Coordinates of C-alpha atoms and ligand atoms in Angstrom, one line a residue:
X223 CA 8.8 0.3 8.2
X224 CA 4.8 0.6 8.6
X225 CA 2.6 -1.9 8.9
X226 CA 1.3 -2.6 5.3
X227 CA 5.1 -3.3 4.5
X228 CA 5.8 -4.8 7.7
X229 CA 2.9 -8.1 7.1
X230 CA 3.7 -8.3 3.0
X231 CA 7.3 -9.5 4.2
X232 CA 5.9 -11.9 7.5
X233 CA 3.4 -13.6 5.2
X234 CA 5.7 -16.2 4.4
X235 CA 5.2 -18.4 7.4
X236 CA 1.7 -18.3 6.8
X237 CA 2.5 -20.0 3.5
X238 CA 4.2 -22.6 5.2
X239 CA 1.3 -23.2 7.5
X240 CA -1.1 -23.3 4.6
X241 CA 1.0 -25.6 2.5
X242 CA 0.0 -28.9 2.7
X243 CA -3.5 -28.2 3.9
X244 CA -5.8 -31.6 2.7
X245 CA -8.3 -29.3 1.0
X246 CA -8.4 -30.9 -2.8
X247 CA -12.2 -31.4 -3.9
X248 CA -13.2 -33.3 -6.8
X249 CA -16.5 -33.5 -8.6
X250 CA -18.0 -32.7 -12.3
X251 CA -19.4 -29.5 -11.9
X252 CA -19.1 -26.0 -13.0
X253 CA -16.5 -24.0 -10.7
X254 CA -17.7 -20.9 -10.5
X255 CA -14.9 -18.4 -8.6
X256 CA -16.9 -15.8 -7.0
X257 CA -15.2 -12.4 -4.9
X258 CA -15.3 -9.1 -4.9
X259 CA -12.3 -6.4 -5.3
X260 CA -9.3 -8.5 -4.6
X261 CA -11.4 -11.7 -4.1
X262 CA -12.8 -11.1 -7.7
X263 CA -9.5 -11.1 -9.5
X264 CA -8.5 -13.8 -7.2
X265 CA -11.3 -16.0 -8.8
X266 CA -9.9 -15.1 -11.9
X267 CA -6.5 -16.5 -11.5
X268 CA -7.8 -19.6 -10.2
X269 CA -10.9 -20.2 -12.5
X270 CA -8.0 -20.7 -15.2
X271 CA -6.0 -22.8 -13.5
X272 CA -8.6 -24.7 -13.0
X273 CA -9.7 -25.5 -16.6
X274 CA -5.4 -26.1 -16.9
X275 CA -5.6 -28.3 -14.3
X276 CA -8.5 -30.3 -15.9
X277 CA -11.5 -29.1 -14.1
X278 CA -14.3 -27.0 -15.8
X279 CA -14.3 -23.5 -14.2
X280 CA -15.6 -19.3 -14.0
X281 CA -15.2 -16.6 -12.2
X282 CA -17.8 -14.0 -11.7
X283 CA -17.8 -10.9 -9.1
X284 CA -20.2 -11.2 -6.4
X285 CA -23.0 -8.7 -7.4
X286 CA -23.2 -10.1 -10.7
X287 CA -23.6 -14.1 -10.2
X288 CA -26.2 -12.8 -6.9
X289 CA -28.1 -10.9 -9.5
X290 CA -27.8 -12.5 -12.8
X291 CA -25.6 -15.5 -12.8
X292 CA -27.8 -17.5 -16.0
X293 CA -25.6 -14.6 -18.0
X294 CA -22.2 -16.6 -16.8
X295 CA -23.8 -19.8 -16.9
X296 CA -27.5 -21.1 -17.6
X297 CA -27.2 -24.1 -15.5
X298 CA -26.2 -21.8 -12.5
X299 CA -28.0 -23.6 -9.8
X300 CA -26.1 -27.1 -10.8
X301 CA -22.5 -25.3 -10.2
X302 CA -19.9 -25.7 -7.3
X303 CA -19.6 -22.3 -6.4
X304 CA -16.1 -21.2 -4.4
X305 CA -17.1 -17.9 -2.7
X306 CA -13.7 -15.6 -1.9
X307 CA -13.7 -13.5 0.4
X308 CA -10.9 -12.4 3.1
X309 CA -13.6 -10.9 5.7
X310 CA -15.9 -13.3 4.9
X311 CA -18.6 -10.4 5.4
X312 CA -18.8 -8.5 2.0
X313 CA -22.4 -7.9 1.1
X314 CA -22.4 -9.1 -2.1
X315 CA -20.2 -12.6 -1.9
X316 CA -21.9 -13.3 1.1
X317 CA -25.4 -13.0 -0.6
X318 CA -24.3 -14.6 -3.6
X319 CA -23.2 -17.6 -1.8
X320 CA -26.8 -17.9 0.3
X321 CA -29.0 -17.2 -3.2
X322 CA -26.8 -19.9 -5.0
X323 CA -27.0 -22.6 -2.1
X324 CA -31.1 -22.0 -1.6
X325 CA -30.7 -22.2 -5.4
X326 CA -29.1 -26.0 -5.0
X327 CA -25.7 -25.1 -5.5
X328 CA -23.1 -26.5 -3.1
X329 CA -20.8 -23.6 -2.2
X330 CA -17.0 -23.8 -0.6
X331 CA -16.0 -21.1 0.9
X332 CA -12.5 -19.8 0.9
X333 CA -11.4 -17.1 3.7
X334 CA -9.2 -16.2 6.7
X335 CA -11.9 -15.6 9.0
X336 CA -13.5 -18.8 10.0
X337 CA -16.4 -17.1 11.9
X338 CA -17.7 -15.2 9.5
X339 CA -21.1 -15.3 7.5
X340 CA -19.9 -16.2 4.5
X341 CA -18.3 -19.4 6.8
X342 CA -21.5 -19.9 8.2
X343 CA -23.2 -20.0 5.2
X344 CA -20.9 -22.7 2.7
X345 CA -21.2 -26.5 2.4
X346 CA -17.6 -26.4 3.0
X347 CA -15.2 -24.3 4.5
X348 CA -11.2 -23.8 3.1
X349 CA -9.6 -21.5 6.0
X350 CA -6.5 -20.3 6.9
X351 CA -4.9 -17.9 9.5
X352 CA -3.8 -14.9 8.5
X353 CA -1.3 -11.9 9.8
X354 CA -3.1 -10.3 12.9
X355 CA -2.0 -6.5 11.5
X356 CA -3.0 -7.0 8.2
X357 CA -4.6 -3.6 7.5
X358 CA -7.4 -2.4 4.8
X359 CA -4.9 -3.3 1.8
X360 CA -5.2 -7.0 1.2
X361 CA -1.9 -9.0 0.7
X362 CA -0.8 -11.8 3.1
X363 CA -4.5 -12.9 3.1
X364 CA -4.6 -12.4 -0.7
X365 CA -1.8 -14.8 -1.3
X366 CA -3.4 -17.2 1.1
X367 CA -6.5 -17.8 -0.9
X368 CA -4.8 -18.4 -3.6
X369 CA -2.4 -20.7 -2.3
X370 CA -5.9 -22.7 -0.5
X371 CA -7.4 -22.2 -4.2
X372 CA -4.7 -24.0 -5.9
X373 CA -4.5 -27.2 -3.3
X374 CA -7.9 -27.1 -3.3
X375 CA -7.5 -27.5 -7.7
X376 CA -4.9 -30.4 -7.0
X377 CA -2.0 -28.5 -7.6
X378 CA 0.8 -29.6 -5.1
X379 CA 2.7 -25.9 -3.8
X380 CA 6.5 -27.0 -3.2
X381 CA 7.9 -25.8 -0.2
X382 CA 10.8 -24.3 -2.4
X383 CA 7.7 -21.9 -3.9
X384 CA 7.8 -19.8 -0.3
X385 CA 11.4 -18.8 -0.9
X386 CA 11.1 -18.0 -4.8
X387 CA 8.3 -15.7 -3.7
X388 CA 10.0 -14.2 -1.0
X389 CA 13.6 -13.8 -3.3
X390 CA 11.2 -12.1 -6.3
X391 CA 9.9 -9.2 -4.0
X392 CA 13.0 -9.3 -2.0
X393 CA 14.8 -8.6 -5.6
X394 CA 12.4 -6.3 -6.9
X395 CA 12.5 -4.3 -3.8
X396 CA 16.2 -3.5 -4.2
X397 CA 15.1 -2.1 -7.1
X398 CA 13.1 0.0 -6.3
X399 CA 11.4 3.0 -6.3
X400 CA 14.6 4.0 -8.5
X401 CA 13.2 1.6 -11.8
X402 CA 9.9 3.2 -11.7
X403 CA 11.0 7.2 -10.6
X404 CA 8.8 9.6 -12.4
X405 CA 6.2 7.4 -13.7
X406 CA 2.9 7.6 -13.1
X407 CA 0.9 5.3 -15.4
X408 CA 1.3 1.5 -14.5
X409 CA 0.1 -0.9 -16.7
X410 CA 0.1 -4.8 -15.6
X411 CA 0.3 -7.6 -18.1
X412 CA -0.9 -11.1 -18.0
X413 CA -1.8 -14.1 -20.3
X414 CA -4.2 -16.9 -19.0
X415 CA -3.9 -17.1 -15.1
X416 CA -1.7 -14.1 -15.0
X417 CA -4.3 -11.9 -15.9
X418 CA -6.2 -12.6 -12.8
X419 CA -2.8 -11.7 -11.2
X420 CA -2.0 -8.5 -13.2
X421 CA -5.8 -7.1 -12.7
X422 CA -4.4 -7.4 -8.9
X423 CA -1.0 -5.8 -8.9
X424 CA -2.9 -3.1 -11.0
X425 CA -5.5 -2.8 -7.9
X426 CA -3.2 -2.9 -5.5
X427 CA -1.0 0.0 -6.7
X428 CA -3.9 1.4 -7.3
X429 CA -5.5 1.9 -4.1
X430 CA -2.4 2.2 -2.1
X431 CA -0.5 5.0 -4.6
X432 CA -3.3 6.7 -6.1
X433 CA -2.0 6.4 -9.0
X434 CA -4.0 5.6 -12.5
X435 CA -2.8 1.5 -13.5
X436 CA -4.6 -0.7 -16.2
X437 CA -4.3 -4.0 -16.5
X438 CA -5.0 -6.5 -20.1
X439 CA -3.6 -9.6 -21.6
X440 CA -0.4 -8.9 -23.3
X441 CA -1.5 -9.3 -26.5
X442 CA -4.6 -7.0 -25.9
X443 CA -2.7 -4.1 -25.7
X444 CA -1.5 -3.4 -29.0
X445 CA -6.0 -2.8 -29.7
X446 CA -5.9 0.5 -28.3
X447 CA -4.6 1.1 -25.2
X448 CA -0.6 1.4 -26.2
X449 CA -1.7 5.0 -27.3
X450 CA -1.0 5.8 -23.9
X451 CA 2.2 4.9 -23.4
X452 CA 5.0 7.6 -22.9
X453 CA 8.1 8.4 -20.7
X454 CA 5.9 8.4 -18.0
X455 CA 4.5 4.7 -18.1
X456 CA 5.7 1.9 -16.3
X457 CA 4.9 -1.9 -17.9
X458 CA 4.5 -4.6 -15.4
X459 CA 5.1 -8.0 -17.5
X460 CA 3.9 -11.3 -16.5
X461 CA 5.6 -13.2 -18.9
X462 CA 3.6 -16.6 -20.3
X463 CA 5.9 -19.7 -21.7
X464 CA 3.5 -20.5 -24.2
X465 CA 3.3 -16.5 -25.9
X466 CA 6.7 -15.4 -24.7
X467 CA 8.0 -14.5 -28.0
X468 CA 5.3 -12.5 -29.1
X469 CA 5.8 -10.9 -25.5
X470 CA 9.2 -9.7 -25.8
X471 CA 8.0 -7.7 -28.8
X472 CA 5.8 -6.0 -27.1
X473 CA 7.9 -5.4 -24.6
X474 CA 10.7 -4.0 -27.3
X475 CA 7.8 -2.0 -28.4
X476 CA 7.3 -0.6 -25.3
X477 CA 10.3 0.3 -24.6
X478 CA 10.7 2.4 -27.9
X479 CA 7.8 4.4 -27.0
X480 CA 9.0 5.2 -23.8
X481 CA 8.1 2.6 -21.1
X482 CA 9.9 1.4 -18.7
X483 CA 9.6 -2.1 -18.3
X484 CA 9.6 -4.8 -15.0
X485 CA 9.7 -7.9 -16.7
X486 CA 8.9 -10.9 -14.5
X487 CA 10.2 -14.1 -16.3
X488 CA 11.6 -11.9 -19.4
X489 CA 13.2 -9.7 -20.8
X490 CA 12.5 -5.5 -19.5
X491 CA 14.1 -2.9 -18.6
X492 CA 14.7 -4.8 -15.3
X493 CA 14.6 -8.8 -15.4
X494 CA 13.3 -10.7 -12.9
X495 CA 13.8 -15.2 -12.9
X496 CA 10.5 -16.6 -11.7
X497 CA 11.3 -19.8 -10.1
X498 CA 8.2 -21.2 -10.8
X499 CA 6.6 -22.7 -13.9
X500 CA 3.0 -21.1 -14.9
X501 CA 1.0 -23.4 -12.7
X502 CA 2.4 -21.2 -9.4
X503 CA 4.1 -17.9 -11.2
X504 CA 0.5 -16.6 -10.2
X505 CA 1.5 -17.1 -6.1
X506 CA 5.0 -16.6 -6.5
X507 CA 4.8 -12.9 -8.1
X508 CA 1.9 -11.5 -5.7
X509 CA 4.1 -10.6 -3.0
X510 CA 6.7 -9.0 -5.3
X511 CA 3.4 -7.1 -6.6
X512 CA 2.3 -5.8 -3.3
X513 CA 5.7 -4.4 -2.2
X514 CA 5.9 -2.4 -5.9
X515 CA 2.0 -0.6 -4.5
X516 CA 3.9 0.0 -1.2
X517 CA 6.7 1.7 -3.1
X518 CA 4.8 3.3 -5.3
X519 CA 2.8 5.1 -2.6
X520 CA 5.7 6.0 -0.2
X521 CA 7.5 7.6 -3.1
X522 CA 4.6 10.1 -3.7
X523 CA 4.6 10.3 0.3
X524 CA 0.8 8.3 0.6
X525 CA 0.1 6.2 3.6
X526 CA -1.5 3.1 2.6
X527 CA -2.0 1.7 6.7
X528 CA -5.9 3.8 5.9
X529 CA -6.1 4.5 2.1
X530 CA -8.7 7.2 0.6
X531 CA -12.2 6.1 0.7
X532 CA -11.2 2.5 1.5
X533 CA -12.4 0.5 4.3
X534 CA -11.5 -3.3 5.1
X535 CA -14.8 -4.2 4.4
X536 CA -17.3 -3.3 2.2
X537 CA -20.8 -3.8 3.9
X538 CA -23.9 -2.6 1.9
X539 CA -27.0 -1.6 3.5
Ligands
F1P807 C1 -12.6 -7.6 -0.8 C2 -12.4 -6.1 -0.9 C3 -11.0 -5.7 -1.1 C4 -10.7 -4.3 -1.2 C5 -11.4 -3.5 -0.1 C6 -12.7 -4.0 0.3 O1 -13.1 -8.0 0.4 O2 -13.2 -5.6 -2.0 O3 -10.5 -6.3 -2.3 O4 -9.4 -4.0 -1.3 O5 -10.5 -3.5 1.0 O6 -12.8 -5.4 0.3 P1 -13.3 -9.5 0.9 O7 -14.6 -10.0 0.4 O8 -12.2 -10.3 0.3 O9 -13.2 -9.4 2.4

């Protein structure tokens, strides 16, 4: 077992330690969910729970609220903005979170590394430990954040979610890599906060297999994009309750052209029961996500403990 593998299936105790965490904030302004990479489709995921859960929320990636965040918002300097960011070092979240504070902003800061800059530069810091061997791929630290995001939202995380996480990528791993042999387009599927979530299972396969993914809201795909799919495509879908009809017949469509199909609370090729209404599907299929990219990449014999061109943390001069 290497490493990457190794800390997706350890992370779960660091759920536990996480869970419970008095982080909730409350307040009228804007959220505006700001990472980079991971961090970015993180904020995402979260900035629509947030408007479920009531709030009013964004998400932007870091270089583009730094440089122009009156295009996401033209009150940007009266927002709450909740910077992302694993290392708590990335150029551009780190910058974005100083420019919006000297702007008048209050910025939280969600991380794993309570030293950092990005730490040292918030109104409020959300931190949590994280796996000591986590390597350059980001998972155990991934699912933290958005665990800390969600409390920090108001939404309650059952202890009952750490073992429905921990059953979906235990039951998608004995699956695997026979259900996706052969393929080598993955395309990831989400509606509302799942599309957050899909954007990062397509990453993550991504950078650790190499391999070409895209990810859209279900409903997107028929605009387009389905003129890819063949026998060589593998459909990741995040099934929604409130579209799930409409879902399955994209899936059926899917199918008939070819695809194979992982359908997370549906119908596929493969069905997998998410234990979890929408409000936590997000954090209970993330670590099922990451172990599909680690089984992806050993199947095509790729290392993902230093993937091509990556680094843990992108600093820019
Ligand atoms: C985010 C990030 C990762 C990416 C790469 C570089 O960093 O962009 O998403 O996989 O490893 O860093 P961070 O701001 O969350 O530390």
């Amino acid at each position: 077992m290497n490493t990457t593998e190794k800390v997706i299936f350890e992370q779960f105790p660091y759920w536990e330690k996480a869970i419970g965490a008095n982080v909730k904030t409350s307040g009228e302004e804007l959220l505006v969910f700001v990472g980079c990479g991971t961090s970015y489709n993180l904020a995402l995921s979260l900035a629509a729970y947030a408007n479920m859960a009531g709030r009013r929320a964004i998400a932007a990636p870091g270089a583009e609220w730094l440089n122009r965040p009156s295009a996401f918002w033209p009150e940007w300097r009266k927002t709450h903005i909740v910077a992302l960011s694993r290392s708590g070092e990335t150029t551009e979240t780190v910058a974005a979170a100083k420019a919006s504070r000297a702007a008048g902003a209050f910025v939280t800061a969600i991380t794993v590394e309570a030293e950092s800059a990005l730490a040292k530069n918030c109104d409020r810091l959300i931190a949590a430990a994280t796996h000591p061997d986590e390597g350059i791929v980001m998972t155990v630290s991934a699912s933290l954040m958005v665990l800390l995001g969600l409390q920090m939202i108001g939404q309650e995380i059952p202890a009952s979610l750490v073992s429905s996480a921990r059953r979906l990528a235990d039951a998608l791993d004995a699956a695997l890599p026979k259900i996706i042999e052969d393929r080598s387009h993955f395309v990831f599927l989400g509606s509302g906060p799942l599309f957050g979530v899909a954007l990062e299972g397509a990453l993550k396969l991504m950078e650790m297999s190499q391999i070409m993914t895209q990810a859209f809201h279900p409903l997107e795909y028929r605009h387009g994009p389905i003129s890819l799919v063949d026998g060589q495509t593998a459909a990741i879908m995040l099934y929604s309750s409130h579209q799930k009809e409409a879902e399955i017949k994209l899936v059926e469509e899917l199918r008939d052209k070819g695809a194979v199909v992982i359908g997370f609370g549906g119908p596929g090729d493969i069905e997998f029961a998410v234990d979890a209404g929408l409000s936590l599907a997000g954090l209970a299929v993330l670590p099922a996500l990451q172990i599909l990219g680690e089984r992806a990449a050993q199947a095509r014999g790729i290392e993902t403990v230093s993937p091509r061109h990556l680094t843990k943390v992108v600093t820019l001069a």
